[in-house]
PDB file of C-alpha atoms and ligand atoms in Angstrom:
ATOM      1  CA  UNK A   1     133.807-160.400 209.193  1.00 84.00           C
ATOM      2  CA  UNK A   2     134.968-162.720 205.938  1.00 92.00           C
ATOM      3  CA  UNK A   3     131.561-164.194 204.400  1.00 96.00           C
ATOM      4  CA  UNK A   4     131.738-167.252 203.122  1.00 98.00           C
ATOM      5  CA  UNK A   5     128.511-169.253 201.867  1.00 98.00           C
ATOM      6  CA  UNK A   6     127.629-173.424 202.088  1.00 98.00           C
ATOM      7  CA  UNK A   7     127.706-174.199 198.563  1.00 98.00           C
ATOM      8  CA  UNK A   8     126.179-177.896 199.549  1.00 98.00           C
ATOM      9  CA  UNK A   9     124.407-178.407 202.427  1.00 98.00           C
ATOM     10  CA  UNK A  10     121.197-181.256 203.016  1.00 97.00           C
ATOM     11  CA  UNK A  11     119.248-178.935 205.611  1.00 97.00           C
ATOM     12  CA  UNK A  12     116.213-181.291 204.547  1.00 96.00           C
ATOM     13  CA  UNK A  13     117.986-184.276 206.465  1.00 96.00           C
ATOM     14  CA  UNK A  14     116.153-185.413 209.620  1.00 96.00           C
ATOM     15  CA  UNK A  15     119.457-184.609 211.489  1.00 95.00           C
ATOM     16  CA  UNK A  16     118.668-180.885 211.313  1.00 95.00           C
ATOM     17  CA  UNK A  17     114.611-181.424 211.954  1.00 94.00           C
ATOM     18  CA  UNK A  18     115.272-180.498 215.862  1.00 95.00           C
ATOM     19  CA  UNK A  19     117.065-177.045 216.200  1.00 96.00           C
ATOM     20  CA  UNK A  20     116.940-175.993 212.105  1.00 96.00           C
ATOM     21  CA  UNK A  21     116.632-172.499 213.189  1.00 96.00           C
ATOM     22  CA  UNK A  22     119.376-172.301 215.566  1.00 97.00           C
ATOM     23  CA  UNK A  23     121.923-173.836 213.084  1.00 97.00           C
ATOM     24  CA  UNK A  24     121.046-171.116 210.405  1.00 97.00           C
ATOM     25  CA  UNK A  25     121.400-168.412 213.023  1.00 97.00           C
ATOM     26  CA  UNK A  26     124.852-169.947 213.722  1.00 97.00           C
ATOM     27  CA  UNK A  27     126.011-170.312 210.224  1.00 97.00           C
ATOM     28  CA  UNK A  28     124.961-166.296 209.770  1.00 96.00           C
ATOM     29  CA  UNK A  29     127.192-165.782 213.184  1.00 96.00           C
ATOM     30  CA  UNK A  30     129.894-167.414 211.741  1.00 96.00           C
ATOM     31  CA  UNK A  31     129.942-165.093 208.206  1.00 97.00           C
ATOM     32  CA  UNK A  32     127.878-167.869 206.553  1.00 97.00           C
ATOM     33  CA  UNK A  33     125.752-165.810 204.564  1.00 96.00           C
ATOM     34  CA  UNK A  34     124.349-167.929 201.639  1.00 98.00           C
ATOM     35  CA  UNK A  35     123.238-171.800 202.154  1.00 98.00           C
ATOM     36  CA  UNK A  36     122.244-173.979 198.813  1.00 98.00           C
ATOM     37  CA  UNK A  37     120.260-176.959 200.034  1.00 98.00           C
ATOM     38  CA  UNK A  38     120.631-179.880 197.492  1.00 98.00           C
ATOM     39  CA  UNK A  39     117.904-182.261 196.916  1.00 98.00           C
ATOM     40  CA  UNK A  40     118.406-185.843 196.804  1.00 97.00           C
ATOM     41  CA  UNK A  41     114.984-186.944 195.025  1.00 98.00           C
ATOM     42  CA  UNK A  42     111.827-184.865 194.064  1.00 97.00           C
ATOM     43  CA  UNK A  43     110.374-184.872 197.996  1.00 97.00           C
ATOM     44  CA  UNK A  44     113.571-184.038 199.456  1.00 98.00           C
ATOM     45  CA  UNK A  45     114.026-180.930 196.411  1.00 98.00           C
ATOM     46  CA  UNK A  46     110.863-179.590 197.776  1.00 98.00           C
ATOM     47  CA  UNK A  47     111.564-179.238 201.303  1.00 98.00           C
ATOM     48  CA  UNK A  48     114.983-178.070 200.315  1.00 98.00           C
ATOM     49  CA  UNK A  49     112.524-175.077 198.361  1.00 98.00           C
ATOM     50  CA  UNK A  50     110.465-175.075 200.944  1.00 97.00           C
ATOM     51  CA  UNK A  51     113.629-173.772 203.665  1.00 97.00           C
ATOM     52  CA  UNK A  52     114.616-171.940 200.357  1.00 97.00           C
ATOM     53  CA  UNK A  53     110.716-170.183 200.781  1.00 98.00           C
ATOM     54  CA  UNK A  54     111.406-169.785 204.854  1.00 97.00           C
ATOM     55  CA  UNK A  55     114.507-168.644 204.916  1.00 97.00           C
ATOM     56  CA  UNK A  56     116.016-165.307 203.173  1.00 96.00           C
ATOM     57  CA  UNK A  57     119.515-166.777 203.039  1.00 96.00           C
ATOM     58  CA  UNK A  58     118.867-170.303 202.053  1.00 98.00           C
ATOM     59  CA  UNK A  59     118.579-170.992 198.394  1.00 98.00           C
ATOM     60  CA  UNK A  60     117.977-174.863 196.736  1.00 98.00           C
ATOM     61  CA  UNK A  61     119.409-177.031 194.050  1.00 98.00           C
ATOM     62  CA  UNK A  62     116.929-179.327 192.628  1.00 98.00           C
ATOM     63  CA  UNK A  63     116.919-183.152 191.190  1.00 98.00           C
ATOM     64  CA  UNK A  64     117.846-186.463 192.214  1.00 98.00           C
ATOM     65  CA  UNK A  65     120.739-188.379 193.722  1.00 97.00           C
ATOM     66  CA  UNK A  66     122.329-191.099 191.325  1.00 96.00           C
ATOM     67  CA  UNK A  67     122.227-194.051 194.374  1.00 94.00           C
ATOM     68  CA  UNK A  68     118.729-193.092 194.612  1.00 94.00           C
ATOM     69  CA  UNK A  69     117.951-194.217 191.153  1.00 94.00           C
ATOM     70  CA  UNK A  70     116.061-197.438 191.742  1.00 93.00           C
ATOM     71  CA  UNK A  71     113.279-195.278 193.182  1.00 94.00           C
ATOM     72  CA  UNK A  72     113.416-191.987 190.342  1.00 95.00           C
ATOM     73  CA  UNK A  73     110.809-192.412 187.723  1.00 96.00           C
ATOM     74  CA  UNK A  74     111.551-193.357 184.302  1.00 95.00           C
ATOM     75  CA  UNK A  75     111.425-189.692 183.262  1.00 97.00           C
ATOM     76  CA  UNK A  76     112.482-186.909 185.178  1.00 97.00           C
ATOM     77  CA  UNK A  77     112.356-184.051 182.779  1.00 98.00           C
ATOM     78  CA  UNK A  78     109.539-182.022 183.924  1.00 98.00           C
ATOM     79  CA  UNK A  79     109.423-182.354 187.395  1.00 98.00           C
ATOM     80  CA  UNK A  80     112.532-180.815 186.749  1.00 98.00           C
ATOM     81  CA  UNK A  81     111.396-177.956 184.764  1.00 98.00           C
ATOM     82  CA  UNK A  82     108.909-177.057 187.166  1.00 98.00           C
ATOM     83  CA  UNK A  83     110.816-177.065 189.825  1.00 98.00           C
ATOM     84  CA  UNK A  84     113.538-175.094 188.318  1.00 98.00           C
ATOM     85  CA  UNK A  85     111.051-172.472 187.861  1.00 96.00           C
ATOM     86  CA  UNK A  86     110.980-171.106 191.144  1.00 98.00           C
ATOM     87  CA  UNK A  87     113.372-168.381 192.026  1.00 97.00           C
ATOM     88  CA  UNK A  88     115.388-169.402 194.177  1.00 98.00           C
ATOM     89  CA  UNK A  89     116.451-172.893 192.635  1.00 98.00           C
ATOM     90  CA  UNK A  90     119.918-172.001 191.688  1.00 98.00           C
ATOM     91  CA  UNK A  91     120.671-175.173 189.645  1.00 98.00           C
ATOM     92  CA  UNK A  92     119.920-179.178 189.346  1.00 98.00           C
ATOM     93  CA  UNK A  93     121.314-182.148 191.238  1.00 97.00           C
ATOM     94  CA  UNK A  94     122.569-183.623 192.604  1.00 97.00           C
ATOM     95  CA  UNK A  95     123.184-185.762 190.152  1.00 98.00           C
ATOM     96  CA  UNK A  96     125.783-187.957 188.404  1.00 98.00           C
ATOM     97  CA  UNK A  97     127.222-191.299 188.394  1.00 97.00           C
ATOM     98  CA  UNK A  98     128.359-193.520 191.629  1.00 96.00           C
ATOM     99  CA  UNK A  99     129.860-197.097 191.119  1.00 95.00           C
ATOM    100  CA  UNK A 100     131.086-197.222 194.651  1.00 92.00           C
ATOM    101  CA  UNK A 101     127.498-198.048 196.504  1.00 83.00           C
ATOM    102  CA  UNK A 102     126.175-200.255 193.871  1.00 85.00           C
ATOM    103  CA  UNK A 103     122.600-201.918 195.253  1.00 79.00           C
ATOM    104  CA  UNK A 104     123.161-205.068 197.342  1.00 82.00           C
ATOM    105  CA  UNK A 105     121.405-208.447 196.566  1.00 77.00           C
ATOM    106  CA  UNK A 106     121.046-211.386 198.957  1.00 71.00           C
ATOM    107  CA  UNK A 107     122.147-214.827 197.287  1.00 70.00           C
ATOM    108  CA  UNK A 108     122.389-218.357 198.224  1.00 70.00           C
ATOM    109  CA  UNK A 109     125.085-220.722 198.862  1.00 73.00           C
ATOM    110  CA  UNK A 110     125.493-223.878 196.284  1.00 73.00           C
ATOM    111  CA  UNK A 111     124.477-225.732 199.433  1.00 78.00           C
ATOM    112  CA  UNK A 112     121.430-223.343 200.024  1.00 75.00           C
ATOM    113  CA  UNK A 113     122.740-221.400 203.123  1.00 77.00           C
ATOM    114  CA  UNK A 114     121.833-217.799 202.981  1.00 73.00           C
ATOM    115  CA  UNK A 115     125.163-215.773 202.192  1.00 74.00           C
ATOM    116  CA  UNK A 116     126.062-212.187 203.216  1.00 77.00           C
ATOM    117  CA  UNK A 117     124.614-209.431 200.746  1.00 80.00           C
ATOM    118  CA  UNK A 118     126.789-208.573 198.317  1.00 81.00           C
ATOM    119  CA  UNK A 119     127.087-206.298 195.380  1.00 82.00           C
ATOM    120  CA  UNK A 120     125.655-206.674 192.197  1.00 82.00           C
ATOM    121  CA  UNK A 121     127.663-207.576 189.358  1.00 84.00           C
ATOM    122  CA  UNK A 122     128.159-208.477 185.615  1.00 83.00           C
ATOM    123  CA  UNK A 123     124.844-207.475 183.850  1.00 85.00           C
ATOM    124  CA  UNK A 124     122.731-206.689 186.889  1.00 87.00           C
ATOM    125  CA  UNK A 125     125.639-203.711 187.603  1.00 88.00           C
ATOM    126  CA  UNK A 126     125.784-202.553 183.855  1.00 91.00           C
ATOM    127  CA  UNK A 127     122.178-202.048 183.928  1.00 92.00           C
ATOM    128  CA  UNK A 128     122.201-200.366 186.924  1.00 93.00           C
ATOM    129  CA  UNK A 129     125.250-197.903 185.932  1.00 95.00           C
ATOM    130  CA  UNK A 130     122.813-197.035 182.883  1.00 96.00           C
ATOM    131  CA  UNK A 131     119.950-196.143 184.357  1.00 96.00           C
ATOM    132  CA  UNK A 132     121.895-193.711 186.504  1.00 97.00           C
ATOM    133  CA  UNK A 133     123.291-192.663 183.164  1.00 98.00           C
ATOM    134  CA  UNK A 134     120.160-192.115 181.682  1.00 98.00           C
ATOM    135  CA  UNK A 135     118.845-189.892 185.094  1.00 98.00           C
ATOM    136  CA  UNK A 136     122.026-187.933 184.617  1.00 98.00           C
ATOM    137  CA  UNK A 137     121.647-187.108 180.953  1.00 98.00           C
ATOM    138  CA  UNK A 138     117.936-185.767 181.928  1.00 98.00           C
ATOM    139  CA  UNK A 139     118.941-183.638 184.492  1.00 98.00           C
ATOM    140  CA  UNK A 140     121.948-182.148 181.893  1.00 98.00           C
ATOM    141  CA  UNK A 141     119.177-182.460 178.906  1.00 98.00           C
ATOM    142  CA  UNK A 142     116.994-179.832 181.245  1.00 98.00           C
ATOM    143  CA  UNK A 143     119.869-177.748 182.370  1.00 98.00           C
ATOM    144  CA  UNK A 144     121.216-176.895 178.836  1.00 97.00           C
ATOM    145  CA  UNK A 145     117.534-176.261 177.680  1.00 97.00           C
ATOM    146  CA  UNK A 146     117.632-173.606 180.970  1.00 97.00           C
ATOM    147  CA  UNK A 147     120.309-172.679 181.056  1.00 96.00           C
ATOM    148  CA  UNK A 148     121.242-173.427 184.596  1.00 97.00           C
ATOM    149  CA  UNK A 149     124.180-175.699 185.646  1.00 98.00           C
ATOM    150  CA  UNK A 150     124.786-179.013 187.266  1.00 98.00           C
ATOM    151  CA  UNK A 151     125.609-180.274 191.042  1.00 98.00           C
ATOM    152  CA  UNK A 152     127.390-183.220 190.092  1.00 98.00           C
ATOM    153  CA  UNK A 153     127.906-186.517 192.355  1.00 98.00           C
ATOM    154  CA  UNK A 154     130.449-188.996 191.082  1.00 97.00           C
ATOM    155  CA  UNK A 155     131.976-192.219 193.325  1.00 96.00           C
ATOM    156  CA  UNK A 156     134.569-194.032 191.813  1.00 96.00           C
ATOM    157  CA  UNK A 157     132.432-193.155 188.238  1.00 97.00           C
ATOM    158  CA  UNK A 158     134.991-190.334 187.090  1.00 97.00           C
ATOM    159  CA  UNK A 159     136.051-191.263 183.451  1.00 97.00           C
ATOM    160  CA  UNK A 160     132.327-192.002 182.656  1.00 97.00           C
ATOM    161  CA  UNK A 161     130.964-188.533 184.508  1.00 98.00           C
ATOM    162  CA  UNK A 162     134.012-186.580 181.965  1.00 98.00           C
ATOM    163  CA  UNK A 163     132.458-188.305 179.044  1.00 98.00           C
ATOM    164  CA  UNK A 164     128.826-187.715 179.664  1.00 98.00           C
ATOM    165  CA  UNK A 165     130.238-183.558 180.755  1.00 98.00           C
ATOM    166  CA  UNK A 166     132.111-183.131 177.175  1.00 98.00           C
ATOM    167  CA  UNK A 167     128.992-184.523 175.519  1.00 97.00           C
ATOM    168  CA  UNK A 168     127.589-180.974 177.148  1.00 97.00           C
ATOM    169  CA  UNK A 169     130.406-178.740 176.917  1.00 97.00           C
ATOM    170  CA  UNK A 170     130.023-175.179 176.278  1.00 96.00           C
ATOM    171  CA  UNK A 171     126.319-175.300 177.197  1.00 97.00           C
ATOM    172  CA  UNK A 172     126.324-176.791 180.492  1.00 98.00           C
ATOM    173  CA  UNK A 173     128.605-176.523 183.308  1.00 98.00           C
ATOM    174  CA  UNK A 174     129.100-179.152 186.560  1.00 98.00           C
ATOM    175  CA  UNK A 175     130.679-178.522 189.992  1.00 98.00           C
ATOM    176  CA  UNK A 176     132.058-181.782 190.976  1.00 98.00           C
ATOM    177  CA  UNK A 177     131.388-181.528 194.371  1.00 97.00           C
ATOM    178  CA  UNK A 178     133.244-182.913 197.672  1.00 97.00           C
ATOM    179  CA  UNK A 179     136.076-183.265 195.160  1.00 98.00           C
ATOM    180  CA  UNK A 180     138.559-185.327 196.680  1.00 96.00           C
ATOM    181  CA  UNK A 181     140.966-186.258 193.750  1.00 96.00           C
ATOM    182  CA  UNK A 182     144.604-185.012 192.277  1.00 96.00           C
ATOM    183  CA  UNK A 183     145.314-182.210 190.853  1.00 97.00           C
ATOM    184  CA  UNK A 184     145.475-184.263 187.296  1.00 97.00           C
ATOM    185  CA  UNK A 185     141.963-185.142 187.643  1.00 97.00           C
ATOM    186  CA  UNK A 186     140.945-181.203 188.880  1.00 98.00           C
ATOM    187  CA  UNK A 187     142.467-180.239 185.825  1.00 98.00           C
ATOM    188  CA  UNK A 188     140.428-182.367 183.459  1.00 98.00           C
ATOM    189  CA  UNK A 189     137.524-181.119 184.615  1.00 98.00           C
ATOM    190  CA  UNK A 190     138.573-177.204 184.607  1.00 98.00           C
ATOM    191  CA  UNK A 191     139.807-178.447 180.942  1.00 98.00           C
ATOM    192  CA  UNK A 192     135.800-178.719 180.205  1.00 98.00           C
ATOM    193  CA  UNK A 193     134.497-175.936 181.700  1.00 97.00           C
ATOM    194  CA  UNK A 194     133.533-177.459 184.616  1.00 98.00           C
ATOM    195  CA  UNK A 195     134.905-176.090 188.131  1.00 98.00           C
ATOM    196  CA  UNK A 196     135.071-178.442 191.815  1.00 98.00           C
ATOM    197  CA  UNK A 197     134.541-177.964 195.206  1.00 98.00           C
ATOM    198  CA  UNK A 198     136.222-178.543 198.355  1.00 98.00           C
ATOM    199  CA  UNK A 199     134.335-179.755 202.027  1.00 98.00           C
ATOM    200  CA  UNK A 200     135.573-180.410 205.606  1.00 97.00           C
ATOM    201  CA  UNK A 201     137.534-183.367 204.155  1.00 97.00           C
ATOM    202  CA  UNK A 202     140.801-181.182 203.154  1.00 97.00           C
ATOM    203  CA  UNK A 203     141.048-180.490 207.350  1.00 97.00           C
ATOM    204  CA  UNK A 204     141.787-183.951 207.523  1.00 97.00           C
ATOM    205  CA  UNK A 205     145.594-185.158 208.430  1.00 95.00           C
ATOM    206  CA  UNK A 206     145.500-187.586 205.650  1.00 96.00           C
ATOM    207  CA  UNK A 207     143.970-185.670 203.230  1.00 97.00           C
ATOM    208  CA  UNK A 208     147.234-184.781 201.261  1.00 97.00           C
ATOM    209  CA  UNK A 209     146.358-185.256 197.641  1.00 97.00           C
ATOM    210  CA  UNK A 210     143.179-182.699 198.434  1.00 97.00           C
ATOM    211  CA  UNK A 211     145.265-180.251 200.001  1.00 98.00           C
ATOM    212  CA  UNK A 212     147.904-180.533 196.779  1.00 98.00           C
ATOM    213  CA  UNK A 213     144.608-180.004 194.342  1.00 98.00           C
ATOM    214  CA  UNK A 214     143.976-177.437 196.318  1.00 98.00           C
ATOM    215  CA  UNK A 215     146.908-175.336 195.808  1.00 98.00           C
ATOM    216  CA  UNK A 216     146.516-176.117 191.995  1.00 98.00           C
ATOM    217  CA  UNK A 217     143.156-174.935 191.706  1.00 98.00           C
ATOM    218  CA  UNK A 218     143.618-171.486 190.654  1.00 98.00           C
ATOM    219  CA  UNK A 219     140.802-168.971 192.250  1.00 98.00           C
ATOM    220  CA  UNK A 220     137.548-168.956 190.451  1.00 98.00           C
ATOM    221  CA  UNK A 221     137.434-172.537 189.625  1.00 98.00           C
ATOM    222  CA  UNK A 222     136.201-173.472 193.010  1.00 98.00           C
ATOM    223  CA  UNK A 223     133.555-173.075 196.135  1.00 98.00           C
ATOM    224  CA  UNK A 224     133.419-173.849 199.453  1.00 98.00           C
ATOM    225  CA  UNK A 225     130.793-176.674 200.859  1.00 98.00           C
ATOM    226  CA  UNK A 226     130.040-178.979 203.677  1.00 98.00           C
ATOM    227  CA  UNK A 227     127.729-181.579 202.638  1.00 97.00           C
ATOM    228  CA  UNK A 228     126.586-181.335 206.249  1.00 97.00           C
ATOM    229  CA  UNK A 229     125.636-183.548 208.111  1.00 96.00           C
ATOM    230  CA  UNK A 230     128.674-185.129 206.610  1.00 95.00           C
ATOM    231  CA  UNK A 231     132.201-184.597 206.464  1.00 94.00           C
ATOM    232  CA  UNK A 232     132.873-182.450 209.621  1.00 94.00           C
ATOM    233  CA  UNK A 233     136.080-180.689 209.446  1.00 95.00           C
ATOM    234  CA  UNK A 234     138.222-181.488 212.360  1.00 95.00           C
ATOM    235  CA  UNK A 235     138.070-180.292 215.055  1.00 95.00           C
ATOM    236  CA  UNK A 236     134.648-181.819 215.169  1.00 94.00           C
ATOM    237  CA  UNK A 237     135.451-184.497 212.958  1.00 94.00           C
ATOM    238  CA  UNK A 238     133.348-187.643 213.409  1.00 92.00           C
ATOM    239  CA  UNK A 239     130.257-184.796 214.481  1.00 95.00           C
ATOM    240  CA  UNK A 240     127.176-184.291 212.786  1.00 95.00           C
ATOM    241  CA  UNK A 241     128.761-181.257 210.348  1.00 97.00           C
ATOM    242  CA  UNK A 242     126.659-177.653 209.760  1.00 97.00           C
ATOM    243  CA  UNK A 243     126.683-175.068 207.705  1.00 98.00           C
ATOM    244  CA  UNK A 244     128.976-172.674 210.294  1.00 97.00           C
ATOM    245  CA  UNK A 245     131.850-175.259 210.138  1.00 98.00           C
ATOM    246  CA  UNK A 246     132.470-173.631 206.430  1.00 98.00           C
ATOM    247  CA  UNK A 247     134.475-171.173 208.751  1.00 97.00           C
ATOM    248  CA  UNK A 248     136.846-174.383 209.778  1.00 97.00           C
ATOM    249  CA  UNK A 249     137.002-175.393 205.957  1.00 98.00           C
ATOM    250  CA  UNK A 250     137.906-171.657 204.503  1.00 98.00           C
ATOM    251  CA  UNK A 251     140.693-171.498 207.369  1.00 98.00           C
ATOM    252  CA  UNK A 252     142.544-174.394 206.050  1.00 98.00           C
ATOM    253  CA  UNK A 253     142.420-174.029 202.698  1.00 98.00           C
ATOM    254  CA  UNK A 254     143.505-170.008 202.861  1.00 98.00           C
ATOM    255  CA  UNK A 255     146.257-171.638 204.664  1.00 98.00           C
ATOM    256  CA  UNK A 256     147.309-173.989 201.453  1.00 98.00           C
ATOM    257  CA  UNK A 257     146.752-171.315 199.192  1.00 98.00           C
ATOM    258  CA  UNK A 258     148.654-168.660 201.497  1.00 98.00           C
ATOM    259  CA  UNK A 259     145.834-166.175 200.925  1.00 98.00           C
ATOM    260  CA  UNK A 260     143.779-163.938 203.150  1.00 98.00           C
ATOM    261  CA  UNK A 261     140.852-165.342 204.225  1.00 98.00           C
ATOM    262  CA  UNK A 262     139.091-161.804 202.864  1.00 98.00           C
ATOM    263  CA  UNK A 263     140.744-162.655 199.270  1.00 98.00           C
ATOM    264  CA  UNK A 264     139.292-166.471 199.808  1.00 98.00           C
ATOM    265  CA  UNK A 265     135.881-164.997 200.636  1.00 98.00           C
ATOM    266  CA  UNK A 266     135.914-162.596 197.507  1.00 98.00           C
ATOM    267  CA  UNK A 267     137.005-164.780 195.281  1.00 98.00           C
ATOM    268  CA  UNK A 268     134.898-168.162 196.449  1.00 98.00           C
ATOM    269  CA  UNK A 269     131.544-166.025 196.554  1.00 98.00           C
ATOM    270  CA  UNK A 270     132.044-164.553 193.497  1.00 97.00           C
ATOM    271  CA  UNK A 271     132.779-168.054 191.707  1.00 98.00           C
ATOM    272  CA  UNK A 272     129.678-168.997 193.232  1.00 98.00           C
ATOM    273  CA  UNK A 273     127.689-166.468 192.091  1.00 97.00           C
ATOM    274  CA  UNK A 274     128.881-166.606 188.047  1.00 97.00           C
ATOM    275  CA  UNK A 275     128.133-170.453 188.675  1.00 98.00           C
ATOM    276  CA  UNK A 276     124.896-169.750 189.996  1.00 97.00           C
ATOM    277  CA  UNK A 277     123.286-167.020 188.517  1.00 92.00           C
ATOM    278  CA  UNK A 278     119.977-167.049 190.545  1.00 94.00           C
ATOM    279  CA  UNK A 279     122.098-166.724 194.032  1.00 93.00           C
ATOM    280  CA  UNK A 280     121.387-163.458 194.713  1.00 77.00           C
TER     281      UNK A 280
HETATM  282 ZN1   ZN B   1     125.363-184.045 198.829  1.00 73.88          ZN
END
């Protein structure tokens, strides 16, 4: 059977608490035989170490999500450090930069009445957009000291996220992951080192522009993911998504790339592991 491993996957999420087991045992059924469980702030980092401790094939990414920044103390540094310690924490993140869910605020009308909530703006959003910058830059800060790389998150924040990744080129490398852009973006961040990679999303019919940075993405400059419970790939689209569904993902884009799926698996696992050096 092709192996493939779920290069993002939140097996920490509440969705999973039920039948965690079983959906492991499924993913190794399907060929799955690596999952990286990314943490989202310094709790959810811990359980993902903590599956990372239970589990022989489940490794963890460490550090804190950028639309969780409101709640992520001033300094993350080293929490970070320690955490990165342990073995099997394979990088940090994820992290980066998201304009697209900027923090609501309820206002009132000129005549008092309470209006809808609505995003912040002007100062209130610059402010915001810095302090994620500021989280970002300690999680890269870290990473170069480490010399581990970066799961990187970015929402409508890609011009800023290239900036703040040449500011740490040649010492630390991102994955821009659930990429979903053109091939003219893909190539700007291949340009700095950096590699991308692809979930359910490219099974999707109007998912066009993925598919076309797919086939432009030459092998070794990309992984495999799910981002479960997100992003199912059809045919369970709209379904909570799992690790095993990387099977659905790797079928689709061996299609675009009009490859084996045993050259896919070689060369996706082997991207992952240069990219992650503590995957073992
Ligand atoms: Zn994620």
């Amino acid at each position: 059977m092709d192996m493939f491993y779920d290069t993002h996957a939140h097996l920490d999420y509440p969705d999973f608490e039920a039948d965690l087991s079983e959906i492991i045992e499924r993913a190794r059924g399907a060929g799955i035989s690596r999952i990286i469980s990314i943490g989202t702030d310094l709790e959810s980092s811990r359980r993902a170490i903590a599956m990372a401790e239970r589990f022989e094939n489940v490794f963890a990414v460490a550090g804190w999500h950028p639309t969780n920044v409101n709640e992520a103390p001033k300094d993350l540094r080293d929490d970070l450090r320690t955490l990165a310690k342990h073995p099997k924490v394979v990088a940090l993140g994820e992290t980066g930069l998201d304009y697209h869910r900027l923090p609501l605020i309820l206002s009132l009308s000129p005549k008092g009445e309470r209006e809808d909530p609505a995003p912040v703006t002007g100062d209130e959003a610059q402010i915001y957009k810095q302090k994620q910058a500021r989280l970002f830059e300690q999680h890269l800060e870290v990473a170069a000291e480490l010399g581990l790389n970066c799961v990187i998150h970015q929402r409508d924040a890609m011009e800023d996220t290239l900036k703040m990744m040449e500011r740490v080129k040649g010492r630390v490398r991102g994955v821009f992951h659930c990429f979903s852009d053109g091939p003219a973006a893909m190539r700007r961040i291949l340009d700095l080192g950096s590699i991308v990679s692809y979930t359910g999303i490219v099974t999707f019919k109007n998912a066009q522009t993925i598919r076309d940075s797919v086939q432009a993405t030459p092998f070794g400059s990309f992984m495999l993911e799910t981002d479960c419970p997100y992003l199912a790939p059809v045919p369970y689209r709209g379904k909570r998504c799992e690790p095993a569904y990387v099977k659905e993902i790797a079928t689709v884009i061996a299609e675009v790339k009009g490859c084996t799926l045993e050259t896919l698996s070689a060369e996706t696992c082997s991207t992952a592991a240069k990219f992650f050096p503590k995957l073992s």
